[in-house]
Short mmCIF file of C-alpha atoms in Angstrom, two decimals:
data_model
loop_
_atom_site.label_atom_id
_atom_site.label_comp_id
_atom_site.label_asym_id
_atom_site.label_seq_id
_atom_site.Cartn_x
_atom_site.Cartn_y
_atom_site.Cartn_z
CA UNK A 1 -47.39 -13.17 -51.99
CA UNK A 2 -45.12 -12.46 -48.68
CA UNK A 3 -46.99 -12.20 -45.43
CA UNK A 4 -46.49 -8.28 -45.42
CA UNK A 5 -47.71 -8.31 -48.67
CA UNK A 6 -51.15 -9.47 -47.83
CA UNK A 7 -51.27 -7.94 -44.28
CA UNK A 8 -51.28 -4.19 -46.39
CA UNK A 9 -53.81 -4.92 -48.20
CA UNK A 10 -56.76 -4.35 -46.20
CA UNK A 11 -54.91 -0.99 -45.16
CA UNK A 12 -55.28 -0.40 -49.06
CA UNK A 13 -58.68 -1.23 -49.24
CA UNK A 14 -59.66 0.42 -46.18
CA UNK A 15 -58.17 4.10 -47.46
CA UNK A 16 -59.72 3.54 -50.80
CA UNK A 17 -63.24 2.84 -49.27
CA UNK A 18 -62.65 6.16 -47.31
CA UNK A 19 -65.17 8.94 -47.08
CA UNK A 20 -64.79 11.65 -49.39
CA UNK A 21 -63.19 14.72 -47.90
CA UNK A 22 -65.61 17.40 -45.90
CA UNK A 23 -65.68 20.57 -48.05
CA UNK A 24 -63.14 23.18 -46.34
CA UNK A 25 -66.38 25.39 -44.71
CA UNK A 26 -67.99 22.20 -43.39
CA UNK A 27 -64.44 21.52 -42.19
CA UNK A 28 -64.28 25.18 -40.37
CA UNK A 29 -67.61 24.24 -39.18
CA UNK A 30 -66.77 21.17 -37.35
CA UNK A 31 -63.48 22.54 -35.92
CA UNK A 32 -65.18 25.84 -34.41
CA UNK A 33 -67.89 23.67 -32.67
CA UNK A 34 -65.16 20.89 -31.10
CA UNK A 35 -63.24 24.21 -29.48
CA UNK A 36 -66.24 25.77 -28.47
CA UNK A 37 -67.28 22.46 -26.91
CA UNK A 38 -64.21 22.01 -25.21
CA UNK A 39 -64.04 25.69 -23.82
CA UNK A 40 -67.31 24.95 -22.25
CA UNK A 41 -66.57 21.52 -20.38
CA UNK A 42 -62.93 23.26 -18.70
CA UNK A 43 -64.94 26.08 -17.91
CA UNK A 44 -67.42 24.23 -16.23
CA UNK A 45 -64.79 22.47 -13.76
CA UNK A 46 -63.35 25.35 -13.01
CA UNK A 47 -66.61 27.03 -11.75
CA UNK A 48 -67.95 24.63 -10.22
CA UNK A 49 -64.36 23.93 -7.97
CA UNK A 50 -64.21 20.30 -9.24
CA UNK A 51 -61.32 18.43 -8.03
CA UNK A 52 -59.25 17.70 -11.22
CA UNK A 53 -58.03 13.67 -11.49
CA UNK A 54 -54.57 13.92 -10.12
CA UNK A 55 -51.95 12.26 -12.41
CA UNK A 56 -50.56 9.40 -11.08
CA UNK A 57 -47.31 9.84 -8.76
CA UNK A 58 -44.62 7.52 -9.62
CA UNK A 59 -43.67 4.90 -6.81
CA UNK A 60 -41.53 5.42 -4.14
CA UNK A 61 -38.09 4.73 -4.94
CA UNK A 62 -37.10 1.39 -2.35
CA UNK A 63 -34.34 2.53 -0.55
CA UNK A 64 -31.97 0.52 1.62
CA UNK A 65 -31.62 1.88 4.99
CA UNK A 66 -28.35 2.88 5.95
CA UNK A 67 -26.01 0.37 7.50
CA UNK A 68 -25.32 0.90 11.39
CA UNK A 69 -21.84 1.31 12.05
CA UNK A 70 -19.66 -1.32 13.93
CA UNK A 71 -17.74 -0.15 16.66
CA UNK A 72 -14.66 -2.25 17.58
CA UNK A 73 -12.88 -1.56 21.22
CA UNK A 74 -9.03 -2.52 21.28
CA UNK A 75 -7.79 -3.44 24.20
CA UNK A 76 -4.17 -3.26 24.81
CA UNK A 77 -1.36 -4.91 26.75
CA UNK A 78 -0.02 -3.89 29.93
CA UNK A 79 -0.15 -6.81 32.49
CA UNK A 80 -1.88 -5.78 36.16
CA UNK A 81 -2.32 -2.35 34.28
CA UNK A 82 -5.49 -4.25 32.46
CA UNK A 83 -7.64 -3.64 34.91
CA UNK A 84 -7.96 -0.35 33.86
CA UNK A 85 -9.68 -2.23 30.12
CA UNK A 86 -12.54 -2.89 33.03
CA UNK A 87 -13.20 1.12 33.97
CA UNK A 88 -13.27 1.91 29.91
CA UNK A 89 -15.75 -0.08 29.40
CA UNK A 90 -17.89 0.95 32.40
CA UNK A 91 -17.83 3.95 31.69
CA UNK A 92 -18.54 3.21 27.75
CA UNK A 93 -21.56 1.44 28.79
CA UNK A 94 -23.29 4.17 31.28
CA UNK A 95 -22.75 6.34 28.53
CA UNK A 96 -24.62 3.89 26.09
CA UNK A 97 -21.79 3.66 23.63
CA UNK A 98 -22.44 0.03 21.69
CA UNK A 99 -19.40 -2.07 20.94
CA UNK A 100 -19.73 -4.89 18.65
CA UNK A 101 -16.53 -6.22 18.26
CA UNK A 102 -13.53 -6.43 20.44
CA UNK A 103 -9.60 -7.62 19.72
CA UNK A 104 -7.08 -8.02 22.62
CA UNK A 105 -3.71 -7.88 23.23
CA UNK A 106 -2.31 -10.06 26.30
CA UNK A 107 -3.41 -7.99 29.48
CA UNK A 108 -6.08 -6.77 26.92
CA UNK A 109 -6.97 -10.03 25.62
CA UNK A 110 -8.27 -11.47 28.83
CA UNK A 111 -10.48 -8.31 29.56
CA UNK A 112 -11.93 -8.58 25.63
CA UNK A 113 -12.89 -12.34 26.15
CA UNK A 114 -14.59 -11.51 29.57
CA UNK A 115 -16.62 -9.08 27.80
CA UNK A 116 -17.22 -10.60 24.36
CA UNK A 117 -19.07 -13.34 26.47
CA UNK A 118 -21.56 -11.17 27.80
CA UNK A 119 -20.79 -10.11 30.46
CA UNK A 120 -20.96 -6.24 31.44
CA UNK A 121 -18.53 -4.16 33.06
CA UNK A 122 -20.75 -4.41 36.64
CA UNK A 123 -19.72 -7.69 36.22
CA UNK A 124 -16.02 -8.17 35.33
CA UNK A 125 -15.36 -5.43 37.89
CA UNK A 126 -16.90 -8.06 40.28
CA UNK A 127 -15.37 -10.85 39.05
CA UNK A 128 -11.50 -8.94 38.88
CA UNK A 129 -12.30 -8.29 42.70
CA UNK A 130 -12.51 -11.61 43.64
CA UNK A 131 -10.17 -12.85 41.39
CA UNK A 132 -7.38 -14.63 43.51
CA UNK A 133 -4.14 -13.86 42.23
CA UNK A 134 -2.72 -17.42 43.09
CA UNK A 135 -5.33 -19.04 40.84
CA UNK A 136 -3.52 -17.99 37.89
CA UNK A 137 -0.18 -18.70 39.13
CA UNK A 138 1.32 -22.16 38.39
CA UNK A 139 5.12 -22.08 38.70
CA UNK A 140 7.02 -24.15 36.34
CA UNK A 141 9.42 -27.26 37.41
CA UNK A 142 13.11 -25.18 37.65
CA UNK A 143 14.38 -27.64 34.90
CA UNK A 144 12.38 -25.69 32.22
CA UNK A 145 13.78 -22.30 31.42
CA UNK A 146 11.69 -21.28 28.99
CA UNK A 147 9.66 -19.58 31.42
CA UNK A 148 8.82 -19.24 35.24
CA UNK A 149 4.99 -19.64 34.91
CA UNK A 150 3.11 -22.23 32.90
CA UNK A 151 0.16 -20.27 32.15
CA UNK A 152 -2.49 -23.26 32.02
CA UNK A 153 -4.03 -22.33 35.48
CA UNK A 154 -4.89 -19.23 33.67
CA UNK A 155 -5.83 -21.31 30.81
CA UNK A 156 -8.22 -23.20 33.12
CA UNK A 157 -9.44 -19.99 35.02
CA UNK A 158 -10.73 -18.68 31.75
CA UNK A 159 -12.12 -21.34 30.20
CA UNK A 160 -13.93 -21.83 33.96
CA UNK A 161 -15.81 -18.84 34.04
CA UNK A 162 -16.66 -18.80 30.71
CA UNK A 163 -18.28 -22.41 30.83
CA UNK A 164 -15.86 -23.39 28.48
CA UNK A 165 -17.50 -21.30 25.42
CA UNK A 166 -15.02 -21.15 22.47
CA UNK A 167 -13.99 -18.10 20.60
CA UNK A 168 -16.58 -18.13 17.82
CA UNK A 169 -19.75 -18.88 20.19
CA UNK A 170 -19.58 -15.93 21.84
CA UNK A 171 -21.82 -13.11 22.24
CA UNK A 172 -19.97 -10.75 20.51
CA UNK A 173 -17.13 -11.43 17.69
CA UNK A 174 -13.75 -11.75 19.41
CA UNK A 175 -10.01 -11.65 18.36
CA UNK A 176 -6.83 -12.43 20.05
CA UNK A 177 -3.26 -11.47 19.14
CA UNK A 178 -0.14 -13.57 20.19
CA UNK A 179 2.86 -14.06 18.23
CA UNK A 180 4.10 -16.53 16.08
CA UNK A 181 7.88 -17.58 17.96
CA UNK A 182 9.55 -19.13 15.22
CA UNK A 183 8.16 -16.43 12.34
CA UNK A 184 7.86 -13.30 14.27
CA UNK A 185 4.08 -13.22 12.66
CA UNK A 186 1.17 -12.25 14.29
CA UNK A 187 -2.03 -14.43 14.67
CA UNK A 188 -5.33 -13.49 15.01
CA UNK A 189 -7.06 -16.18 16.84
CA UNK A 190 -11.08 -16.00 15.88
CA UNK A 191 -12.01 -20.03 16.49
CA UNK A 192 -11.06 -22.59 19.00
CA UNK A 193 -10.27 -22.79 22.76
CA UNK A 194 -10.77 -19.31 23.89
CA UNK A 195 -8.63 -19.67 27.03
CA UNK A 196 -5.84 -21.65 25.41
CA UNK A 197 -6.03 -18.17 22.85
CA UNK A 198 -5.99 -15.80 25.73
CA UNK A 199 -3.27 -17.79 27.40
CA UNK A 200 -1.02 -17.52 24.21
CA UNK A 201 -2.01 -13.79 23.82
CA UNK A 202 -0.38 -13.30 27.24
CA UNK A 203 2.79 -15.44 27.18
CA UNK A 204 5.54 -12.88 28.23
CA UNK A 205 8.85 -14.67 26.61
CA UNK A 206 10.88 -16.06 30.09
CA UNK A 207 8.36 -15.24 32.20
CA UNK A 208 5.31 -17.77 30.71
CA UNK A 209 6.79 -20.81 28.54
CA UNK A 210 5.61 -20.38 25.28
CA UNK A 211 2.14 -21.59 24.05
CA UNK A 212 1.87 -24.55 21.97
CA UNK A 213 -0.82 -25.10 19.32
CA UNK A 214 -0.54 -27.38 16.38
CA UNK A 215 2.89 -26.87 15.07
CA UNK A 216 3.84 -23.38 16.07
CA UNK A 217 4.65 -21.89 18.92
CA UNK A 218 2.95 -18.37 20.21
CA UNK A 219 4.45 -15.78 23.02
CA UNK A 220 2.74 -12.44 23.67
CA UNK A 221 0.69 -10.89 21.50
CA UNK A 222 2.22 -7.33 22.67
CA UNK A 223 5.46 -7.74 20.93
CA UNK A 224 3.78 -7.42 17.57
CA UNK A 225 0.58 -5.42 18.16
CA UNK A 226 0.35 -3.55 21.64
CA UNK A 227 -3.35 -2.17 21.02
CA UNK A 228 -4.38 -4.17 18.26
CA UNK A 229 -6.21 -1.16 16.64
CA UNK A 230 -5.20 -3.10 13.19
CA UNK A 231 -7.10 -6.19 13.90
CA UNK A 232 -10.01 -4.82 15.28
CA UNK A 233 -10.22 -3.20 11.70
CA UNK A 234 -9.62 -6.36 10.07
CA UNK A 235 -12.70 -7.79 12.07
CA UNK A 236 -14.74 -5.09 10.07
CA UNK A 237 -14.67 -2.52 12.71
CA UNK A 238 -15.98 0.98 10.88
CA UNK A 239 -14.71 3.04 14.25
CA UNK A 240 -12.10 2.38 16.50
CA UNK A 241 -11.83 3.13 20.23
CA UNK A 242 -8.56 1.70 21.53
CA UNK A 243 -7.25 1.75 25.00
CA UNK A 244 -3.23 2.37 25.29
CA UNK A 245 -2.49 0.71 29.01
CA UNK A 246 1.17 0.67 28.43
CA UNK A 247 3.71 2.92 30.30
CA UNK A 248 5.61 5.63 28.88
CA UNK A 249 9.29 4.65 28.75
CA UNK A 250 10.15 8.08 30.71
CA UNK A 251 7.10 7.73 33.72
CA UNK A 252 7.96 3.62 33.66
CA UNK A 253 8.27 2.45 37.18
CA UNK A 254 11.12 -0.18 37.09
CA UNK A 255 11.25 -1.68 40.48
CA UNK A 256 11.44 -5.16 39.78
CA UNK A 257 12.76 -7.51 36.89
CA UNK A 258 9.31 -7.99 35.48
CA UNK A 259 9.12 -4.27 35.33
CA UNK A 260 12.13 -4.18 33.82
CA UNK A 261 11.23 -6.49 31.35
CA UNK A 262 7.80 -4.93 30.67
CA UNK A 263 9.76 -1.39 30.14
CA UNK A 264 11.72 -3.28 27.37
CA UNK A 265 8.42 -4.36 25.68
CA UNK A 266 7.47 -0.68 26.08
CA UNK A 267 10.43 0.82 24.51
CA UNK A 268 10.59 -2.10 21.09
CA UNK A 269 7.00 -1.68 20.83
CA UNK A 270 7.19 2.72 20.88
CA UNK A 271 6.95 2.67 16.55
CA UNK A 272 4.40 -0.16 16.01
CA UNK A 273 2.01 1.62 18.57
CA UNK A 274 2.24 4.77 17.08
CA UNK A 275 1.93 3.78 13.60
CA UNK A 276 -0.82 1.11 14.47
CA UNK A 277 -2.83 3.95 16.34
CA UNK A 278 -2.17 6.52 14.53
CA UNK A 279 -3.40 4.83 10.98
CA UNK A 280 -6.08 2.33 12.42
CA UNK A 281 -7.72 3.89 15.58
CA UNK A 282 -10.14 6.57 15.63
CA UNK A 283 -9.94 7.29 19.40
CA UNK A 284 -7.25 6.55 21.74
CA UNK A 285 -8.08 5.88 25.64
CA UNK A 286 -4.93 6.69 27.85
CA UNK A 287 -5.39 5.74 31.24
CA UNK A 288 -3.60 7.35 34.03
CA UNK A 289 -1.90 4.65 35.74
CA UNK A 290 1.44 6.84 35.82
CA UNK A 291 2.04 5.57 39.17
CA UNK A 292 1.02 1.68 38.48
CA UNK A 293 3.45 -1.34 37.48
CA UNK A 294 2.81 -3.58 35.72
CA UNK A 295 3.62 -6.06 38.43
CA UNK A 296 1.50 -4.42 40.89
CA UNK A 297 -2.03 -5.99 41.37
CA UNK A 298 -2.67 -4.93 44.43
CA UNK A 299 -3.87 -1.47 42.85
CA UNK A 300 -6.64 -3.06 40.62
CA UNK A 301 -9.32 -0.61 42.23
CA UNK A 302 -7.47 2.40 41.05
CA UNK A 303 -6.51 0.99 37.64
CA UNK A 304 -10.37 0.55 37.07
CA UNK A 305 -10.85 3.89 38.32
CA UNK A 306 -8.40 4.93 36.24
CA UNK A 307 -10.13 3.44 33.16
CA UNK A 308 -13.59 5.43 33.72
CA UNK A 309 -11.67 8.23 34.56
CA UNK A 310 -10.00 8.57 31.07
CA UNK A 311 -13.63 7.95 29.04
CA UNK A 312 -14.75 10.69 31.05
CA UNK A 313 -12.19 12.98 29.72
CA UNK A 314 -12.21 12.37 26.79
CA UNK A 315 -16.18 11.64 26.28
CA UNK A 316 -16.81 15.22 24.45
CA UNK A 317 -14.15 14.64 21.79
CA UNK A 318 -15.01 10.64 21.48
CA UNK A 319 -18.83 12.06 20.85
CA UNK A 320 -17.56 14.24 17.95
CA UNK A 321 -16.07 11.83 16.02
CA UNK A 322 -18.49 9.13 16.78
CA UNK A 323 -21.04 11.65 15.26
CA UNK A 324 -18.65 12.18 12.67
CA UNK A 325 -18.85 8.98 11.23
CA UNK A 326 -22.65 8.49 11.86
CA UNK A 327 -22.04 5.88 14.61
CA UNK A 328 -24.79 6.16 17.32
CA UNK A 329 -24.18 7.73 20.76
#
């Protein structure tokens, strides 16, 4: 016999060793008592204002709070027009905005590293006032003409102040553009020798010799990404706050060949702004610095200046769209 077999027949037994039925009064009997008995006991809790047992509530559902939002700050190219990067975020921090990210471009690039470090605006705008121009000034021999400056004293000045931190040990994630001279690329520098980076980032063509590391060659980072809005999204920037230092072609002061040069960077570099900025950044800084070169450092107090300035114009619409995308102000 199968196993199901024998397990129904106690079932079988057990219904034919069954009571006999109740007759249908004794039946009506039994019923009418069982409602009356259970009329009595709910009638008895409700007099007597009995708490009823609550049913059991279901368990919270676990929710995962929701993720902060990173803010990335772009800093853009512009050479002694930088110092303006140093009044934006200044004024960013005394209005508690949080950055957690930050990408330069040349000018830019040097201003992002200072900061990515650690150290607060207070600070850089200290350190810019003391900076002596000379001690980032090493002319090349005349035999090279691939440039009039080596750019390894600013190399050195860098790594100096920062103790010689690289680019992925510091406080805050940091990227630096420069481009790629043979390929036309752009490179995002997020590891290594931050100053040899920054150095690269910053390499105008003929007026810095070009950068060397590994087998490629780098120039300024400017020629490819201006405000590298772009890159600061690739870090995994959720908002965008870029700072455009460059000079409008028309309001360009030309008084020197460096300006000159600079004012061709700003006119090849018009469409890959726009579009970069336009598509990538959330907020666009535009410090007045109308009446700045970018040749002339002697104006570094009113480029800074000219950097809070700017934030505080346009604080009210960066709150709105900082709100807008749930970052915290």
């Amino acid at each position: 016999m199968s196993r199901i077999a024998r397990s129904a027949a106690p079932l079988e037994n057990l219904l034919k060793s069954s009571p006999p039925r109740l007759s249908r009064r004794a039946f009506s009997v039994a019923a009418a008592s069982a409602a009356l008995a259970a009329c009595t006991t709910t009638g008895s809790s409700v007099v007597n204002n009995s708490t009823p047992t609550a049913a059991a509530s279901p368990p919270p559902l676990k929710t995962e709070p929701p993720r902060q939002l990173r803010v990335g700050l772009a800093l853009g190219g512009g050479a002694a027009r930088g110092f303006a990067h140093i009044g934006v975020i200044k004024a960013l921090e005394a209005r508690n905005v949080r950055v957690d990210l930050l990408a330069g471009t040349s000018a830019g690039s040097v201003i992002a590293a200072l900061s990515a470090s650690g150290m607060n605006g207070i600070a850089i705008n200290k350190l810019a006032l003391t900076m002596d121009e000379a001690s980032i000034s090493d002319w090349a021999m005349p035999f090279r003409a691939r440039g009039i400056l080596q750019g390894l004293a600013l190399q050195n000045y860098l790594n100096k102040t920062l103790d010689n931190r690289p680019i992925e040990k510091m406080a805050k994630p940091l990227g630096v553009v420069a481009t790629d001279l043979r390929s036309g690329q752009p490179i995002l520098f997020q590891r290594g020798n931050t100053g040899i980076a920054v150095r690269a980032s910053c390499s105008v063509p003929s007026i810095f010799e070009p950068v060397k590391i590994g087998a490629h060659e780098y120039v300024d980072g400017g020629l490819v990404s201006p405000v590298p809005a772009a890159f600061a999204r690739k870090m995994g920037a959720d908002f965008v706050i870029a700072v455009d230092i460059s000079a409008r072609p028309e309001t360009a002061l030309t008084q020197s060949s460096f300006d000159v040069l600079m004012q061709t960077f700003t006119i090849m570099g018009q469409t890959i702004k726009a579009y970069e900025l336009d598509k990538y950044a959330d907020v666009v800084i535009r410090p007045n610095l109308a009446a700045m070169s970018g040749s002339d450092f002697g104006q570094r107090n009113a480029a800074i200046l000219a950097g809070e300035e700017a934030v505080a114009k346009i604080w009210p619409e960066l709150q709105r769209q900082m709100a807008a995308k749930g970052a915290a102000v």
